[in-house]
Coordinates of C-alpha atoms in Angstrom, one line a residue:
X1 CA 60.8 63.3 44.0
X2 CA 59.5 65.9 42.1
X3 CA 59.0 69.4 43.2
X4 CA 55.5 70.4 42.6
X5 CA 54.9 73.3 45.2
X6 CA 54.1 76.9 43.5
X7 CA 56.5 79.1 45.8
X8 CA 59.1 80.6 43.8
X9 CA 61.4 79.3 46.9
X10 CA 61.6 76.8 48.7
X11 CA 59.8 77.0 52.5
X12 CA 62.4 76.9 55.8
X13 CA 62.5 73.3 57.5
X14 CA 61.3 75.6 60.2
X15 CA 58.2 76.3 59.0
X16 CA 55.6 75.6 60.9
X17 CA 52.7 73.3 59.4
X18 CA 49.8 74.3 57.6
X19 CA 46.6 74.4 59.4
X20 CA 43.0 73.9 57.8
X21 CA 41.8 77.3 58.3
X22 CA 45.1 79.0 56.7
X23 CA 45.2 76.7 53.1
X24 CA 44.5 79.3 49.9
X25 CA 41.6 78.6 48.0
X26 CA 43.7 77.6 45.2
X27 CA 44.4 75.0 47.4
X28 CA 41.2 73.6 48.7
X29 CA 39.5 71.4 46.7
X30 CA 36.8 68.9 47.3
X31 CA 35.0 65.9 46.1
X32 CA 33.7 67.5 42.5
X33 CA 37.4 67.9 41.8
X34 CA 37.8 64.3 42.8
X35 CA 35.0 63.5 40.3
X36 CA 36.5 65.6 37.9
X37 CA 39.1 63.1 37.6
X38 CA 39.1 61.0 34.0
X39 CA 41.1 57.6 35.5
X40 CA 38.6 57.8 38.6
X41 CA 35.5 58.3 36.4
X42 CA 36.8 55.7 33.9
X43 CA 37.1 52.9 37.2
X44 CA 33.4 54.3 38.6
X45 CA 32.2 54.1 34.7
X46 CA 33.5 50.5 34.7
X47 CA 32.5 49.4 38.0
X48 CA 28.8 50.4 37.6
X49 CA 29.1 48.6 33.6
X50 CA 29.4 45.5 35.8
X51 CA 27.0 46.1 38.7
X52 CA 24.4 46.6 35.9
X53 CA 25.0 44.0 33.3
X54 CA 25.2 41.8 36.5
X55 CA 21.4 43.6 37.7
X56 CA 20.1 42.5 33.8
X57 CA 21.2 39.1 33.7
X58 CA 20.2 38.5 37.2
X59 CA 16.7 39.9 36.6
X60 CA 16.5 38.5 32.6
X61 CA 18.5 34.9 32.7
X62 CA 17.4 33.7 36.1

């Protein structure tokens, strides 16, 4: 697997775990990051494509 941490070396196996109140900023990211996201706002841009051709043609053909 890839190593994708930013230390310059690697932690001890000792280490003990990170806890929330100790993660940088850098770190800490939340749900506009998420939405930030091109493949998840491609899926939600899809996903509401359908919700409202289905709305139009339930509203229009029916």
């Amino acid at each position: 697997m890839l190593d994708t941490s930013r230390d310059p070396a690697p932690a001890p196996d000792d280490a003990p775990a990170h806890t929330p109140g100790d993660i940088p900023d850098e770190e800490r990211r939340g749900c506009l990051y998420a939405l930030s996201q091109p493949p998840l706002m491609i899926f939600l841009g899809v996903i509401g494509c359908l919700l409202l051709l289905a709305a139009v043609h339930d509203l229009f053909m029916l």
